[in-house]
PDB file of C-alpha atoms in Angstrom:
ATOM      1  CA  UNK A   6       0.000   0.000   0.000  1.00 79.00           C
ATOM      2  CA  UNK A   7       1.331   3.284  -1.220  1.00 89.00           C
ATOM      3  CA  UNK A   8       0.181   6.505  -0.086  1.00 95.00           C
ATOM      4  CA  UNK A   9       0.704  10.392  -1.517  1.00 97.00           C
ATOM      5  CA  UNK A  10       1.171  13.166   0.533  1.00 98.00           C
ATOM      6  CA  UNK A  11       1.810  16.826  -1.253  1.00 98.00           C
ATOM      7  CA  UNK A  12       3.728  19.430   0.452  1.00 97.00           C
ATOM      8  CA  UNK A  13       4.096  22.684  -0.446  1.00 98.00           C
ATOM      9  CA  UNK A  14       7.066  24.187   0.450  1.00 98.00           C
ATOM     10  CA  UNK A  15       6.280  27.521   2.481  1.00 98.00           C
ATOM     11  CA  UNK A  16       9.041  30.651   2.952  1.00 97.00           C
ATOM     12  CA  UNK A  17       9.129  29.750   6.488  1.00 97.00           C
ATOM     13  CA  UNK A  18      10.808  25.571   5.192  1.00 98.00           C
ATOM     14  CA  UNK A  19      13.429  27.132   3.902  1.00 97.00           C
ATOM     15  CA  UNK A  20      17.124  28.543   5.049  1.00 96.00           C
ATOM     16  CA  UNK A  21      18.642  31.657   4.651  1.00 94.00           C
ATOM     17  CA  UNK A  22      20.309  29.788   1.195  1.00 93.00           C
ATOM     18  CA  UNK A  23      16.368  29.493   0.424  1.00 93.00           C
ATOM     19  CA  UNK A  24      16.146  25.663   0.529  1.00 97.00           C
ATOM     20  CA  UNK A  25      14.563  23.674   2.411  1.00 98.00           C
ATOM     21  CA  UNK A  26      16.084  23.209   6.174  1.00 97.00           C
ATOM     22  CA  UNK A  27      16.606  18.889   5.485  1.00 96.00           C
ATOM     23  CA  UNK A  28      14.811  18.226   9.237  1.00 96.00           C
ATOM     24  CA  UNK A  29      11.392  19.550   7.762  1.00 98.00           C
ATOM     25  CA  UNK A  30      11.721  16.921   5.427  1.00 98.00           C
ATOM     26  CA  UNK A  31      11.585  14.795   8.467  1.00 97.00           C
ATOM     27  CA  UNK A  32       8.280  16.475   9.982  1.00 97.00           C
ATOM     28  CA  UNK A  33       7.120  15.968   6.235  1.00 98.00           C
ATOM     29  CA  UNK A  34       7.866  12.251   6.549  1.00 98.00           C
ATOM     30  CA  UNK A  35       5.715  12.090  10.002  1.00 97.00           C
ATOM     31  CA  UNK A  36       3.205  13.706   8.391  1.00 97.00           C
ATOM     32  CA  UNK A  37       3.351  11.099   5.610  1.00 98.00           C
ATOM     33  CA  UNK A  38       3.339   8.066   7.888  1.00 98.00           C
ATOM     34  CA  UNK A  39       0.164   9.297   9.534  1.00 97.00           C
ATOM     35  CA  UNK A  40      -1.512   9.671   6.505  1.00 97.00           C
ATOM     36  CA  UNK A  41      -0.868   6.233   5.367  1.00 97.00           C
ATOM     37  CA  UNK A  42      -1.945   4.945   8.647  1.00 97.00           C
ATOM     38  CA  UNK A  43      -5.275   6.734   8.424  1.00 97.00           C
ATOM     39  CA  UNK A  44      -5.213   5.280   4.674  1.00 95.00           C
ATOM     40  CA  UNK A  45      -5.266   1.679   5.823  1.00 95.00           C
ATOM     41  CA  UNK A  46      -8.152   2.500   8.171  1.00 95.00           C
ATOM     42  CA  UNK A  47      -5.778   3.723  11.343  1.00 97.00           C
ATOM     43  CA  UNK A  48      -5.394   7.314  11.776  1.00 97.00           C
ATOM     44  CA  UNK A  49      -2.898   8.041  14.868  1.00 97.00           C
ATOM     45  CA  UNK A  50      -5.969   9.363  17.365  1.00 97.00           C
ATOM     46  CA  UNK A  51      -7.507   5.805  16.530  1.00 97.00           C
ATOM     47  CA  UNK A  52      -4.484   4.011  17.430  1.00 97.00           C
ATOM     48  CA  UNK A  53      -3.793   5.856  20.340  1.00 96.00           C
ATOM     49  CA  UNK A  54      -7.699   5.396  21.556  1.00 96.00           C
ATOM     50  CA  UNK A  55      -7.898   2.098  20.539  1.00 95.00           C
ATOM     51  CA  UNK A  56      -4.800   0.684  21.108  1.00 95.00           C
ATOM     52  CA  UNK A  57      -3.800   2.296  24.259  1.00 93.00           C
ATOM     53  CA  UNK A  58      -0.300   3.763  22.721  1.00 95.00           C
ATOM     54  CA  UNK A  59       1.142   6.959  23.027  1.00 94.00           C
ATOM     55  CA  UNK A  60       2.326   7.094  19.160  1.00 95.00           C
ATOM     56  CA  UNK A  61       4.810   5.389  16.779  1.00 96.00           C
ATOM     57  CA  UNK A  62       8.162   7.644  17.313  1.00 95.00           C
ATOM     58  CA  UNK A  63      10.957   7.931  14.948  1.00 96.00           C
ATOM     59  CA  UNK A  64      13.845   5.770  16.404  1.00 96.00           C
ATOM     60  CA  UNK A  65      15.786   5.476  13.894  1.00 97.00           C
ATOM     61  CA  UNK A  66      16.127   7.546  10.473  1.00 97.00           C
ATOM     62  CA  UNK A  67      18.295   7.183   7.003  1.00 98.00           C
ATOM     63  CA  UNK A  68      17.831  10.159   4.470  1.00 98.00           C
ATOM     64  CA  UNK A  69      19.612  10.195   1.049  1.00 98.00           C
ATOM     65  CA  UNK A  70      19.074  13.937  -0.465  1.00 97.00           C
ATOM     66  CA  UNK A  71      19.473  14.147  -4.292  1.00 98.00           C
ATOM     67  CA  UNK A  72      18.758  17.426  -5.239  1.00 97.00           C
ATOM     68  CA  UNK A  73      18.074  20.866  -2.873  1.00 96.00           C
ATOM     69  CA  UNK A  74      14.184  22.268  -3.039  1.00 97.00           C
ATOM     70  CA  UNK A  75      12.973  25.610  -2.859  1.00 97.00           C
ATOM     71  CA  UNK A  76       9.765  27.891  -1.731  1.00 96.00           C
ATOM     72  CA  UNK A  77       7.243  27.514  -3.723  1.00 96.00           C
ATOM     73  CA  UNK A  78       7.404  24.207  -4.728  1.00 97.00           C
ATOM     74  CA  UNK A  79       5.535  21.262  -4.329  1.00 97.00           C
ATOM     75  CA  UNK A  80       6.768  18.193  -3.298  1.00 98.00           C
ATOM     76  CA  UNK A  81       4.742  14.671  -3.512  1.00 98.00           C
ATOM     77  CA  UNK A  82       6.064  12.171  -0.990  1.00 98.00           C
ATOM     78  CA  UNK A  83       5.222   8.688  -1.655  1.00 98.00           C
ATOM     79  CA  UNK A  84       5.328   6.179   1.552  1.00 98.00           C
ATOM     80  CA  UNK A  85       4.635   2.597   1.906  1.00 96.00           C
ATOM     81  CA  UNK A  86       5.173   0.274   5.468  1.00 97.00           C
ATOM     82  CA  UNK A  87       8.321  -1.613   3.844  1.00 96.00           C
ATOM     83  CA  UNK A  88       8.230  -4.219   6.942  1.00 96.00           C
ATOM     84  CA  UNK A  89       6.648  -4.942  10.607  1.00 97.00           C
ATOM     85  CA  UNK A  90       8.890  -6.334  13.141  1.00 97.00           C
ATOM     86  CA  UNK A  91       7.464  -6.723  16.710  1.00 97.00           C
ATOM     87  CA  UNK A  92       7.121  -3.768  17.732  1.00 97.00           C
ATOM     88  CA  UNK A  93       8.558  -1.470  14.976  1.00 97.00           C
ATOM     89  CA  UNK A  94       7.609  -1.054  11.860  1.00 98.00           C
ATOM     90  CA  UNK A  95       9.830   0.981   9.114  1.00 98.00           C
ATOM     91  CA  UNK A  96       8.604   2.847   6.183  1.00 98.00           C
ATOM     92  CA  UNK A  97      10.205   4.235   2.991  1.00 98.00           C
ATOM     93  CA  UNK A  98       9.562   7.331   1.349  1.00 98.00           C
ATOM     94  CA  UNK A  99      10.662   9.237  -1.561  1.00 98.00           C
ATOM     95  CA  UNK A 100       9.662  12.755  -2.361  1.00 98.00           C
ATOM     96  CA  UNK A 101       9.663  13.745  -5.795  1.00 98.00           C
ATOM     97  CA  UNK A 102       9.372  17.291  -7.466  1.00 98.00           C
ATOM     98  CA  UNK A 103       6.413  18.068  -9.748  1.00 95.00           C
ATOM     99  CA  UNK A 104       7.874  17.083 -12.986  1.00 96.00           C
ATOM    100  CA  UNK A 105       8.722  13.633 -10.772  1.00 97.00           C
ATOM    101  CA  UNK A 106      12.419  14.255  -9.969  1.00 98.00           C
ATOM    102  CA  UNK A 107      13.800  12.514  -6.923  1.00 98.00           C
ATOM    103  CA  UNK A 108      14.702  15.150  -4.398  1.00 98.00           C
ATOM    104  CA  UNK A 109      15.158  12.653  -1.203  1.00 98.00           C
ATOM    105  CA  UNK A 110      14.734   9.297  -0.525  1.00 98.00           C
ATOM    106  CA  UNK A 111      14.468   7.800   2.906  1.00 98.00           C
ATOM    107  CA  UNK A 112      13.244   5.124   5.234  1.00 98.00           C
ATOM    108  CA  UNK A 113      12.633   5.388   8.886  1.00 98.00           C
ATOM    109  CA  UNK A 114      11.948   3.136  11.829  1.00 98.00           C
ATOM    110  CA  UNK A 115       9.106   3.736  13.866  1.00 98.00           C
ATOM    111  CA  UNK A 116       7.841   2.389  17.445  1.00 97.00           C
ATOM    112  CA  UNK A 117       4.660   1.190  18.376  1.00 97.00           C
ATOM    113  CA  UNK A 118       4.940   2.675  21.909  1.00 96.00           C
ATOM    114  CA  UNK A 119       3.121   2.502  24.963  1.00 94.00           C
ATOM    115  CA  UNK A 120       3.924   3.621  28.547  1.00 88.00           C
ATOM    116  CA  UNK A 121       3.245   7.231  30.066  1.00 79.00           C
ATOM    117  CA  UNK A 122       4.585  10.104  29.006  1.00 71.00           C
ATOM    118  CA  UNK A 123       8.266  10.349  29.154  1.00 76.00           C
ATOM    119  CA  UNK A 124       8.809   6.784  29.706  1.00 86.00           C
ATOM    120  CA  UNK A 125       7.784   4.980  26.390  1.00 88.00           C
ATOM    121  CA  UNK A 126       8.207   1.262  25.524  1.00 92.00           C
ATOM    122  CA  UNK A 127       7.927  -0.982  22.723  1.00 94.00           C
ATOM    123  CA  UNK A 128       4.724  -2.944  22.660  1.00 95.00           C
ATOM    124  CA  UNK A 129       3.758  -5.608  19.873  1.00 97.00           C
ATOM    125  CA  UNK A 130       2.320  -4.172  16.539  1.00 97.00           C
ATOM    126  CA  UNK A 131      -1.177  -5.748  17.077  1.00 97.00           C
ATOM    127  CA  UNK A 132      -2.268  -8.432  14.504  1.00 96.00           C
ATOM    128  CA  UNK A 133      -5.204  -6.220  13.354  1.00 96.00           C
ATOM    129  CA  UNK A 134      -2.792  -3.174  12.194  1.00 96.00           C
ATOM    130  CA  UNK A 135      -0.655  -6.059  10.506  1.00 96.00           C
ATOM    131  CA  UNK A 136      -3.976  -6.902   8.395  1.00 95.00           C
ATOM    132  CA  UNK A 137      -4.842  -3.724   7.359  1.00 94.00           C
ATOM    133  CA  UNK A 138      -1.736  -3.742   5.741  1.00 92.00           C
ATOM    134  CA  UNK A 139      -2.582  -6.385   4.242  1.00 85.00           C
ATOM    135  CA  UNK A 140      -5.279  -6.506   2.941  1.00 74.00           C
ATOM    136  CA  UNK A 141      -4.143  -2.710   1.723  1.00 58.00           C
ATOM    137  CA  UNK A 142      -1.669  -4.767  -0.349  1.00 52.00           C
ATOM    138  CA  UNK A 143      -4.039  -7.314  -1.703  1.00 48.00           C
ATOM    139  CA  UNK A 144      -6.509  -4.542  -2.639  1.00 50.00           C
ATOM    140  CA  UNK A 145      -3.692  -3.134  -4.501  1.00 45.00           C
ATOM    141  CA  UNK A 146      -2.807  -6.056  -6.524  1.00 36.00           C
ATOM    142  CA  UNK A 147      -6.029  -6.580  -7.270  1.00 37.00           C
ATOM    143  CA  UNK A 148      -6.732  -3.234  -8.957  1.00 35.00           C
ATOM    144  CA  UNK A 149      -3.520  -3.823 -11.153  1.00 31.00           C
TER     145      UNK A 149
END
């Protein structure tokens, strides 16, 4: 399952250089991962009301950027949930310029994570996420 998430890139993204400051792409790749989630039928409220967890942090992050972007653009990030492990899953992304150019590509590992505030833990990925996932996937090849 692949999702799309466009970003425009406001004056405020970008450095005094006028290109975008590389951690928004990072806030942009949050972003992304909660869209997906709500995608598949999961938005982050849900999970967190549902599933009793407190989010799915960033734990671990891998960014290759290709080519600087600017204000005004528009960026389309395409993410997909590459694997689940226990209690992580990780998720690649690449966001592409409007005529489709690779600008970065990255993957990050995310926590399913329960606990109280300031002392989070791993907990398993529940077996119903896992399914939504897919059957996101099997929905997908079907449409091919």
């Amino acid at each position: 399952m692949h999702n799309l998430y466009e970003v425009r890139i406001a004056w405020g993204d970008c450095d005094p250089a006028g290109i975008v400051f590389y951690p928004n792409y990072f806030a942009w790749f949050n972003a992304a991962t909660d869209t997906l989630f709500a995608r598949a039928g999961l938005s982050l409220e849900e999970a967190m009301a549902r599933h009793g967890i407190l989010g799915w942090p960033m734990v671990d992050a891998h960014a290759s950027f290709r080519m600087s972007s600017r204000f005004g653009e528009i960026l389309r990030i395409e993410s997909h949930l590459h694997a689940f492990r226990h209690s992580s899953f990780e998720v690649h992304h690449r966001a592409c310029k409007a005529d489709g150019t690779l600008a970065v590509e990255a993957r990050d590992i995310r926590v399913w994570a329960a606990g109280e505030a300031g002392r989070l833990r791993g907990q398993r990925v529940p077996d119903e996420v896992r399914e939504l996932f897919v059957r996101g996937r099997d929905e997908g090849s079907k449409q091919a």
